[in-house]
PDB file of C-alpha atoms in Angstrom:
ATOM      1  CA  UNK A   1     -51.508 -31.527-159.698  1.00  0.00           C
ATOM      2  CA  UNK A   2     -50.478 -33.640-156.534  1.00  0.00           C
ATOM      3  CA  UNK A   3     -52.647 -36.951-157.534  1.00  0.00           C
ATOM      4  CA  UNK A   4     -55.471 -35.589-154.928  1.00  0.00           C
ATOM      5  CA  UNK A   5     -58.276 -33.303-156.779  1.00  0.00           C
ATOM      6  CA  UNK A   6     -60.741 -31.708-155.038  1.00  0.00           C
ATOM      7  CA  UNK A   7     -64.157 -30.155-156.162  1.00  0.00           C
ATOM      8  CA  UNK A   8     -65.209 -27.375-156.310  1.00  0.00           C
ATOM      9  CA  UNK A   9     -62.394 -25.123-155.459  1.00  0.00           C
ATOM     10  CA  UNK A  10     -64.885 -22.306-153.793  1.00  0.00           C
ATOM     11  CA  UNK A  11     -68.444 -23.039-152.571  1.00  0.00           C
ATOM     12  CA  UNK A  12     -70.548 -20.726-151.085  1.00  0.00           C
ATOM     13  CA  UNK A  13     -73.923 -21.979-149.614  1.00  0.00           C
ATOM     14  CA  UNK A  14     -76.474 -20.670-147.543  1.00  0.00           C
ATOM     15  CA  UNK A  15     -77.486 -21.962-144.135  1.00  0.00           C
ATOM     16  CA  UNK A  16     -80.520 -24.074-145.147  1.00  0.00           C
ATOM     17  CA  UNK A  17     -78.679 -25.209-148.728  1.00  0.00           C
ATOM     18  CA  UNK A  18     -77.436 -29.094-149.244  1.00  0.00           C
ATOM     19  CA  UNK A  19     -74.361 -29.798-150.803  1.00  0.00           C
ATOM     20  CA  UNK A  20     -71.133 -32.196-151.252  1.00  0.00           C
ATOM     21  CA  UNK A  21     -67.507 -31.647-151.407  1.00  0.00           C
ATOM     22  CA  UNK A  22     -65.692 -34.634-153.757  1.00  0.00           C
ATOM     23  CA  UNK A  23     -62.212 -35.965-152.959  1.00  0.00           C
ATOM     24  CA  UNK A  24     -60.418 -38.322-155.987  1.00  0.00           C
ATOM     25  CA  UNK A  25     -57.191 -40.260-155.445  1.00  0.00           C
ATOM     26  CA  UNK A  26     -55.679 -42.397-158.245  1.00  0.00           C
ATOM     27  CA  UNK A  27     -52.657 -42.690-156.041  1.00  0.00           C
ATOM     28  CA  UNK A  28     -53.055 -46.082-155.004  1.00  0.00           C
ATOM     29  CA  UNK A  29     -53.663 -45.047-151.264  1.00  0.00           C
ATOM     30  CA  UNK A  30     -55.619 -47.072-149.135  1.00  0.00           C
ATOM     31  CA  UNK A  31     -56.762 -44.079-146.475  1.00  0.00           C
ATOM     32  CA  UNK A  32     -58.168 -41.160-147.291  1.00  0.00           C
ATOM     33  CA  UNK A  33     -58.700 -37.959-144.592  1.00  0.00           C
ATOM     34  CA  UNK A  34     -60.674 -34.432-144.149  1.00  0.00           C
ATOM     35  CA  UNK A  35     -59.301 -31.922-142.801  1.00  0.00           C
ATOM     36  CA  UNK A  36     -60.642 -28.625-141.871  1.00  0.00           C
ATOM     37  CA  UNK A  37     -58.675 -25.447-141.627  1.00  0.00           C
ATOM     38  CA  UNK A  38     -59.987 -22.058-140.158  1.00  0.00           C
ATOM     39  CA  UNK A  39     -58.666 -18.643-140.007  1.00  0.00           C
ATOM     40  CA  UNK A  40     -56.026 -18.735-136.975  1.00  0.00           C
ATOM     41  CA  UNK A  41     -56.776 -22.293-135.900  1.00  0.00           C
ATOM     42  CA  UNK A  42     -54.426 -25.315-136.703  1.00  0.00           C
ATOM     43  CA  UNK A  43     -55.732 -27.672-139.464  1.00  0.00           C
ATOM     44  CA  UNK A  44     -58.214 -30.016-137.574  1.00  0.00           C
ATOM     45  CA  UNK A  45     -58.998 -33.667-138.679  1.00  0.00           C
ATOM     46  CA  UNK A  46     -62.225 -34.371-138.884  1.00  0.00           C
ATOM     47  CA  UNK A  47     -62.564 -38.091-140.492  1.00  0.00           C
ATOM     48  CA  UNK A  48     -60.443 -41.053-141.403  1.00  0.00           C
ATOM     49  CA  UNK A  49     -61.200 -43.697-143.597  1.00  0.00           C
ATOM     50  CA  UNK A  50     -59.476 -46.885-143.766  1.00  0.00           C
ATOM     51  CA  UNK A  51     -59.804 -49.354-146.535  1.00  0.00           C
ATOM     52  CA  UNK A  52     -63.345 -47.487-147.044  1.00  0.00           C
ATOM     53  CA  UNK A  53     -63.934 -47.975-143.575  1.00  0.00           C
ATOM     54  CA  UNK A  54     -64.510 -44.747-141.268  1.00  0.00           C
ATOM     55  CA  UNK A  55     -61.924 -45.446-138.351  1.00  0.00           C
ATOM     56  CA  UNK A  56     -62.321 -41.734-137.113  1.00  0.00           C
ATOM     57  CA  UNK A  57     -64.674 -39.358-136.242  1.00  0.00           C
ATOM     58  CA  UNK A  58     -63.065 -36.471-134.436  1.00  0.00           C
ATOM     59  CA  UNK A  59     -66.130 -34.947-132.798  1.00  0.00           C
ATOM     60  CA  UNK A  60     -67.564 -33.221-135.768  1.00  0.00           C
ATOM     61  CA  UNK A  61     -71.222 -32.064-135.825  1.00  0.00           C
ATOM     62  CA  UNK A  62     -73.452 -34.374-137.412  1.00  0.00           C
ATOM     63  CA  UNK A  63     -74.224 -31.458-140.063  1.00  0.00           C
ATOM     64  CA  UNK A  64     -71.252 -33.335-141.638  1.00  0.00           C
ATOM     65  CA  UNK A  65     -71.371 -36.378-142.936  1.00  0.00           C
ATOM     66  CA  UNK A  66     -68.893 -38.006-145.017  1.00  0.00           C
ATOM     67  CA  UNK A  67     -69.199 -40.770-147.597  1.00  0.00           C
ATOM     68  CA  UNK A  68     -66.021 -42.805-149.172  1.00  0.00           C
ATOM     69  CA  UNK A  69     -67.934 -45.460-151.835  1.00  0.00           C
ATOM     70  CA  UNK A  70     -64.351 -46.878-152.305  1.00  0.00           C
ATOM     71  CA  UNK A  71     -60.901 -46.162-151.513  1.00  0.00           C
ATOM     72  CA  UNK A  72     -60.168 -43.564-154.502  1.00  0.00           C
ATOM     73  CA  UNK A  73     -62.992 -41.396-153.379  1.00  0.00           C
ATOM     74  CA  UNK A  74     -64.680 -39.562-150.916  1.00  0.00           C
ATOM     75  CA  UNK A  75     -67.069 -37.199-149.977  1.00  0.00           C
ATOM     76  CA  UNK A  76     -68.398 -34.470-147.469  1.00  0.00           C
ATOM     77  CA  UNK A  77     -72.030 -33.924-147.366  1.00  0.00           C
ATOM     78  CA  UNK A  78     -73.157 -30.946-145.888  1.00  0.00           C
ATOM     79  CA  UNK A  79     -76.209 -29.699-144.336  1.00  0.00           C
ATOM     80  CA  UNK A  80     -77.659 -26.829-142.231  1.00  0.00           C
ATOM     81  CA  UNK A  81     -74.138 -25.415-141.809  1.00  0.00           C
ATOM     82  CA  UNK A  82     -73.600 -22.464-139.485  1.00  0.00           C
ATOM     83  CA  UNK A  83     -71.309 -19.335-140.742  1.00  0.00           C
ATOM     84  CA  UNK A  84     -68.673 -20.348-138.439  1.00  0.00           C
ATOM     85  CA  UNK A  85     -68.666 -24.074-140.654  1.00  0.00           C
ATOM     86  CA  UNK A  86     -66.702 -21.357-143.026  1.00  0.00           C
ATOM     87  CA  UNK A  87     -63.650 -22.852-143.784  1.00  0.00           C
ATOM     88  CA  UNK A  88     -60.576 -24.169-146.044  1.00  0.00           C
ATOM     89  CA  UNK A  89     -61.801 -28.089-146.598  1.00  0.00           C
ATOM     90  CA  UNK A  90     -58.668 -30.178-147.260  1.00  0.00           C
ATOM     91  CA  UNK A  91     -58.470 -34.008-148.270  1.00  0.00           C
ATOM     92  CA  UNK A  92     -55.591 -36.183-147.956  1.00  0.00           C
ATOM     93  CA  UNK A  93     -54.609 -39.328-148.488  1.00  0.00           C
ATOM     94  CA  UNK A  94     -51.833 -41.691-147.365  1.00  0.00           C
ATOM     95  CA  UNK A  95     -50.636 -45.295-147.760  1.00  0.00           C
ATOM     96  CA  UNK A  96     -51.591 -46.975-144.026  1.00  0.00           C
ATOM     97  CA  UNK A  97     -49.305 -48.865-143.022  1.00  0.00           C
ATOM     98  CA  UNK A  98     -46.509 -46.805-143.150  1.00  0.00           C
ATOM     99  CA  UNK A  99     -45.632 -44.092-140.916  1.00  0.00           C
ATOM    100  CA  UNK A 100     -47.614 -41.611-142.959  1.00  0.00           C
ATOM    101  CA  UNK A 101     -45.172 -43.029-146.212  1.00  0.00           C
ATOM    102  CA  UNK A 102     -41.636 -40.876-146.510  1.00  0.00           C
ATOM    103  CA  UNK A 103     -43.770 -38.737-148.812  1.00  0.00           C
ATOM    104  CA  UNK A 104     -46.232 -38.234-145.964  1.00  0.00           C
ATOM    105  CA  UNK A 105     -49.949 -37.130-146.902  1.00  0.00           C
ATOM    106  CA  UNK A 106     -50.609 -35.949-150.573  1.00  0.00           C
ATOM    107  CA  UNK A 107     -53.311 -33.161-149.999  1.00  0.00           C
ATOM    108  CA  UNK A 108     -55.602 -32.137-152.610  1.00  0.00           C
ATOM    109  CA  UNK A 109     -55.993 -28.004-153.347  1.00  0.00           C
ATOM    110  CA  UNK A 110     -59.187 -27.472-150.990  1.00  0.00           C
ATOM    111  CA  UNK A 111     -62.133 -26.313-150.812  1.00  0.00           C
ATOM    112  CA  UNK A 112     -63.325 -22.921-149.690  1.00  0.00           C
ATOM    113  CA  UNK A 113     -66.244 -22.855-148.222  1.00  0.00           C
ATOM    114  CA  UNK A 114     -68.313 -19.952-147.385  1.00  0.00           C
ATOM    115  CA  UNK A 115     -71.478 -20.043-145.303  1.00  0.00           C
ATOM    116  CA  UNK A 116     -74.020 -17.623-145.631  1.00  0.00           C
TER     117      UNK A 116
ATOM    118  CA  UNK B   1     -52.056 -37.154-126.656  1.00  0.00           C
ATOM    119  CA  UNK B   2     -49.375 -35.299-129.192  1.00  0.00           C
ATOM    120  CA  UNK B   3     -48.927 -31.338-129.394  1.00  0.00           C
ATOM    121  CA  UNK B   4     -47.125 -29.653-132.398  1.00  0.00           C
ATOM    122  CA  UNK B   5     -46.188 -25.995-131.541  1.00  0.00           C
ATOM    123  CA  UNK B   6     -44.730 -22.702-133.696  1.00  0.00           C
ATOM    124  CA  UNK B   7     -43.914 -19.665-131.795  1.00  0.00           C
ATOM    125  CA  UNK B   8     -43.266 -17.662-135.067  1.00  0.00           C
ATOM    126  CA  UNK B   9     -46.482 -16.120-136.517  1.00  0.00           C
ATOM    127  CA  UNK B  10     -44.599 -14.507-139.279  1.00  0.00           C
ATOM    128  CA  UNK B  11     -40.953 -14.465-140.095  1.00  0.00           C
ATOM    129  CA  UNK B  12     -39.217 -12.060-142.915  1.00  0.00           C
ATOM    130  CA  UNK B  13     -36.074 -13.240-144.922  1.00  0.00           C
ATOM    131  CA  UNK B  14     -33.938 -11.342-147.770  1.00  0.00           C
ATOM    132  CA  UNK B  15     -34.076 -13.060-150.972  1.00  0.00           C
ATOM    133  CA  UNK B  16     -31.316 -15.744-150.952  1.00  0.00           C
ATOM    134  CA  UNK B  17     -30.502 -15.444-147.755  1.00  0.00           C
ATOM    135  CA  UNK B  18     -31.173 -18.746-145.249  1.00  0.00           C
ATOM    136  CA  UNK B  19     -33.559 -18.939-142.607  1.00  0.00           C
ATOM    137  CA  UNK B  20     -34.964 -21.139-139.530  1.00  0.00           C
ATOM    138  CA  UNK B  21     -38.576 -21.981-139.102  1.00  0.00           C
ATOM    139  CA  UNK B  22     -38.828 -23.320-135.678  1.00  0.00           C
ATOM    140  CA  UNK B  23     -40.925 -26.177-134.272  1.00  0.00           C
ATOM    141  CA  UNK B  24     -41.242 -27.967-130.794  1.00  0.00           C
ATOM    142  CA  UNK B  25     -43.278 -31.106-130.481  1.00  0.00           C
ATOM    143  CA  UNK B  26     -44.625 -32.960-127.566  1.00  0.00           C
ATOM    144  CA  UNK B  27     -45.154 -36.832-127.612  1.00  0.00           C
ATOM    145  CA  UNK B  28     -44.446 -39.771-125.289  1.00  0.00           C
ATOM    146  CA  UNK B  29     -44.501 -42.254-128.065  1.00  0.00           C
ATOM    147  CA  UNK B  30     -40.963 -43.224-129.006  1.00  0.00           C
ATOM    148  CA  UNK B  31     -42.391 -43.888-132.615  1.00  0.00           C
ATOM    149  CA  UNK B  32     -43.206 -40.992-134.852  1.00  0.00           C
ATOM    150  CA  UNK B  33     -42.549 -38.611-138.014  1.00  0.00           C
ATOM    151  CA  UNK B  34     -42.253 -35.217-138.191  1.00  0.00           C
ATOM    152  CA  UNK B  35     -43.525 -33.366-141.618  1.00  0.00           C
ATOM    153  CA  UNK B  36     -42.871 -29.763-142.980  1.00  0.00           C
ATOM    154  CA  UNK B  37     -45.410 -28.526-145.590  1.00  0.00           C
ATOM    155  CA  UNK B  38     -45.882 -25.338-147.238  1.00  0.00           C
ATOM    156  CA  UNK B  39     -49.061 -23.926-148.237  1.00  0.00           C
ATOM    157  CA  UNK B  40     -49.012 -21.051-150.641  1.00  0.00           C
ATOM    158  CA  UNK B  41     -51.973 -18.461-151.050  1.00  0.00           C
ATOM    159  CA  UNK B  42     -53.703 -20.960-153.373  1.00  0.00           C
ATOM    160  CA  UNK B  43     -54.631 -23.371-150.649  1.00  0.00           C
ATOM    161  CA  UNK B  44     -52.505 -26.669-151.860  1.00  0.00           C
ATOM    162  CA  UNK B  45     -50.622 -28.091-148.785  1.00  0.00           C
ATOM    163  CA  UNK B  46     -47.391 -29.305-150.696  1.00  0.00           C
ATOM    164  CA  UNK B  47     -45.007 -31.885-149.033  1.00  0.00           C
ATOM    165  CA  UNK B  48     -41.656 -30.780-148.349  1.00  0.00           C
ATOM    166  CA  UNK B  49     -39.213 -33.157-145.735  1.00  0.00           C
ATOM    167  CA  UNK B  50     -39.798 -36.014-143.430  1.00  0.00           C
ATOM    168  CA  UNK B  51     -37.957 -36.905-140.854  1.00  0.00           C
ATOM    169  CA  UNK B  52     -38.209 -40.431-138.730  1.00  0.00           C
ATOM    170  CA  UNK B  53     -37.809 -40.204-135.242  1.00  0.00           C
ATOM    171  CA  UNK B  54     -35.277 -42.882-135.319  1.00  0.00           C
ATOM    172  CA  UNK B  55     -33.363 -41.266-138.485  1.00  0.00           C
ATOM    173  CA  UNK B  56     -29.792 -40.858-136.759  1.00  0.00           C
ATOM    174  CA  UNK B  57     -29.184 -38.011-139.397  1.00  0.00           C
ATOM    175  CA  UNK B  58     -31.337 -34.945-140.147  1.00  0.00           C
ATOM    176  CA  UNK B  59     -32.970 -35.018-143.389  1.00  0.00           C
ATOM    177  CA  UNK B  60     -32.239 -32.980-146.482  1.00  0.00           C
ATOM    178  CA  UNK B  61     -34.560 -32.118-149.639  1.00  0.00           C
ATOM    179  CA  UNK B  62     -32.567 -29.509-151.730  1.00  0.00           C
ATOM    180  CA  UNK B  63     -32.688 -26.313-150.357  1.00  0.00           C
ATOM    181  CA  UNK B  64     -34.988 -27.329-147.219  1.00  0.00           C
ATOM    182  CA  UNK B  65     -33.095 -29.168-144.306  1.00  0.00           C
ATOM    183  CA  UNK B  66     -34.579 -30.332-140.925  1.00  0.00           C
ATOM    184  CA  UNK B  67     -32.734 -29.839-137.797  1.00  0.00           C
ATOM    185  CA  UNK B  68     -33.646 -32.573-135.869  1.00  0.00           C
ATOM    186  CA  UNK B  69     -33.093 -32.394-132.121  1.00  0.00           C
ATOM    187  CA  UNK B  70     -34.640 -35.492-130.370  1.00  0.00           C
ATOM    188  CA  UNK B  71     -33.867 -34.638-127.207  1.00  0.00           C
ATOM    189  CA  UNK B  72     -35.438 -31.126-126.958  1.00  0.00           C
ATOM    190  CA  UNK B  73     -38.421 -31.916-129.480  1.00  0.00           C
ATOM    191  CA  UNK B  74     -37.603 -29.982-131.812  1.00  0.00           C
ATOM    192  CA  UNK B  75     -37.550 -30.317-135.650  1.00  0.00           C
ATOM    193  CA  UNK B  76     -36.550 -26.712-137.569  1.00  0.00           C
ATOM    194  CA  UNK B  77     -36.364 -25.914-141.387  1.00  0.00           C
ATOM    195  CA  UNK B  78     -33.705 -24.536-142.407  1.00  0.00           C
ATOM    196  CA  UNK B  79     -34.398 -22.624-145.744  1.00  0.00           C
ATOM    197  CA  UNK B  80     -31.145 -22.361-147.968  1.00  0.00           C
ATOM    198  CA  UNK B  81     -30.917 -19.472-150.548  1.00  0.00           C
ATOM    199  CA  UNK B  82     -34.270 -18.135-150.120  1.00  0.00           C
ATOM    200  CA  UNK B  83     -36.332 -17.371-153.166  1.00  0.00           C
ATOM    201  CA  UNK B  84     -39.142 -15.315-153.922  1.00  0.00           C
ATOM    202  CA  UNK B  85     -41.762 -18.291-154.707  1.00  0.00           C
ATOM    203  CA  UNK B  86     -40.899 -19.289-150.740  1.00  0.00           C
ATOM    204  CA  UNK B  87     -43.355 -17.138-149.454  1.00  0.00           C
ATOM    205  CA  UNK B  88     -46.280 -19.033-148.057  1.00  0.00           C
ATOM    206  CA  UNK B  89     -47.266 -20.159-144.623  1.00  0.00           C
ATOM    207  CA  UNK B  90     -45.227 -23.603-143.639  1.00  0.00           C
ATOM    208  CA  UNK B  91     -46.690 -26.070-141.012  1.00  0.00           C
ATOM    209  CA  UNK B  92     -44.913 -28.785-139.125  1.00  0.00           C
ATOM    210  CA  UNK B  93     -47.048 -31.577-138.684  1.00  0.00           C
ATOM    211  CA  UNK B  94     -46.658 -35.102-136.415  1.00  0.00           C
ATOM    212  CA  UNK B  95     -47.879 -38.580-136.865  1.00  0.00           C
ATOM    213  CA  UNK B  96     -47.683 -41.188-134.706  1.00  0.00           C
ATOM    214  CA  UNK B  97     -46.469 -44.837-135.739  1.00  0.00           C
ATOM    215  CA  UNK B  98     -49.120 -46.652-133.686  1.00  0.00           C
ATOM    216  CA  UNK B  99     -52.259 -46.319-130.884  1.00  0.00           C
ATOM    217  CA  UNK B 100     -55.368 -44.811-132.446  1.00  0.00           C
ATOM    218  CA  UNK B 101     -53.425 -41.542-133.080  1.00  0.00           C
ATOM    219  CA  UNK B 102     -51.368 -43.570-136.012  1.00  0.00           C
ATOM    220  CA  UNK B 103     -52.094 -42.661-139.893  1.00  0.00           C
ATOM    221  CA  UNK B 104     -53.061 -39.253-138.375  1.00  0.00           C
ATOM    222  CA  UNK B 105     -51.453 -35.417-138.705  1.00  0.00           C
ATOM    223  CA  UNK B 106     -51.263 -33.111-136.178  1.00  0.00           C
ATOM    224  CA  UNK B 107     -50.372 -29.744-137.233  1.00  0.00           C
ATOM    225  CA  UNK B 108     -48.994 -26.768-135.914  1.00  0.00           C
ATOM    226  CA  UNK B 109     -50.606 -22.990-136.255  1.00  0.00           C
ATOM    227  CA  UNK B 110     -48.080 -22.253-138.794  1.00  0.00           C
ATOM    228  CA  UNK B 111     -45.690 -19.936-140.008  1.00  0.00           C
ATOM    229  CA  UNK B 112     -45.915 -17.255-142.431  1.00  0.00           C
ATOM    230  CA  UNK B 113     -42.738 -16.256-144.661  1.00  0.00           C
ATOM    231  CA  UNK B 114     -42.314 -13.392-146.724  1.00  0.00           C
ATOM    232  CA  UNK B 115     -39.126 -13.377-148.698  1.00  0.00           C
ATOM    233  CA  UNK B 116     -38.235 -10.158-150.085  1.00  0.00           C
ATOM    234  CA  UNK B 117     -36.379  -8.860-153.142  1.00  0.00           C
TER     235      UNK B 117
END
């Protein structure tokens, strides 16, 4: 267990299906990230919250929408995803202000998504 | 805006026996960190060395080393004594100290190692 737990560990929806991906921290981090990694691509950011705040939005469709109620969690809610949405969904979190902390970004286990 | 690049798709090492993962990065801010991580076949990206762009010497985490050359961008692992539970893809990952890229990773396509027996 790194101290970021992710749920579920496999999802697999259909096009038209609703659903939510759940990120908890009890690492005392104040920012908490999503991350999406494809086959053959680099890991892409997708959102960054900041003391709860969203301070990012890196272009994503609006078929995802995250949530973070507080600074321990955070969600992904997704809706009329497309087959190429299929992905490894990974949450981080990190202590801002430091450079990323000498331990860097604790990353939860992911979740796989499949699209259908 | 900041580049992270791995020209080695996959690499293959004897078991304990060293090896180089190599990475080049491109930034103009004078501020930064570079990261390794590995991420085994069960998804987890695990934290393995961080190095401080102004850390005079290269960092050191057991077997895992980082060569840190700050004048031709480059930060390579260096995997001592390879073992069997190696295997995994590694990234190396940047984040800037400040700007609106700070707090954020950019990774590189990664790595795959395959240690054999």
């Amino acid at each position: 267990e790194t101290g970021v737990t992710q749920t579920p560990r496999h999802l697999v929806m259909g096009m038209t299906n609703k659903k939510s991906l759940k990120c908890e921290q009890h690492l005392g981090h104040n920012a908490m990230y999503w991350y999406k990694q494809s086959a053959k691509k680099p890991l892409e950011l997708m959102f960054v919250y900041n003391f709860k705040e969203q301070t990012e939005n890196n272009s994503v469709p609006s078929r995802f929408s995250p949530e973070c109620p507080n600074s321990s969690h955070l969600f992904l809610h997704l809706h009329t995803l497309q087959p190429e949405d299929s992905a490894l969904y990974l949450c981080a979190s990190s202590q801002e202000g430091r450079l990323g902390g000498y331990r860097g970004y604790t990353f939860g286990s992911g979740t796989r998504l499949t699209v259908v | 805006a900041q580049k992270i690049t791995q020209t080695q798709p996959g690499m293959f090492v004897q078991e304990k026996e060293a090896v180089t993962l190599d990475c080049t990065y491109d930034t103009s801010d004078q501020s930064y960190g570079l990261f390794w991580y590995k991420q085994p076949s069960s998804g987890e990206m695990i934290f393995l060395i961080y190095q401080g762009s102004y850390d005079e010497q290269n960092a050191t985490e057991g077997r895992y080393s980082l060569n840190f050359q700050k004048a031709r961008k480059s930060a390579n692992l260096v995997i001592s004594a390879s073992q069997l539970g190696d295997s995994a893809m590694y990234f190396c990952a940047m984040s800037l100290a400040g700007g609106t890229s700070y707090g954020k990773l950019t990774f590189g396509q990664g790595t795959i190692l395959t240690v054999h027996p």
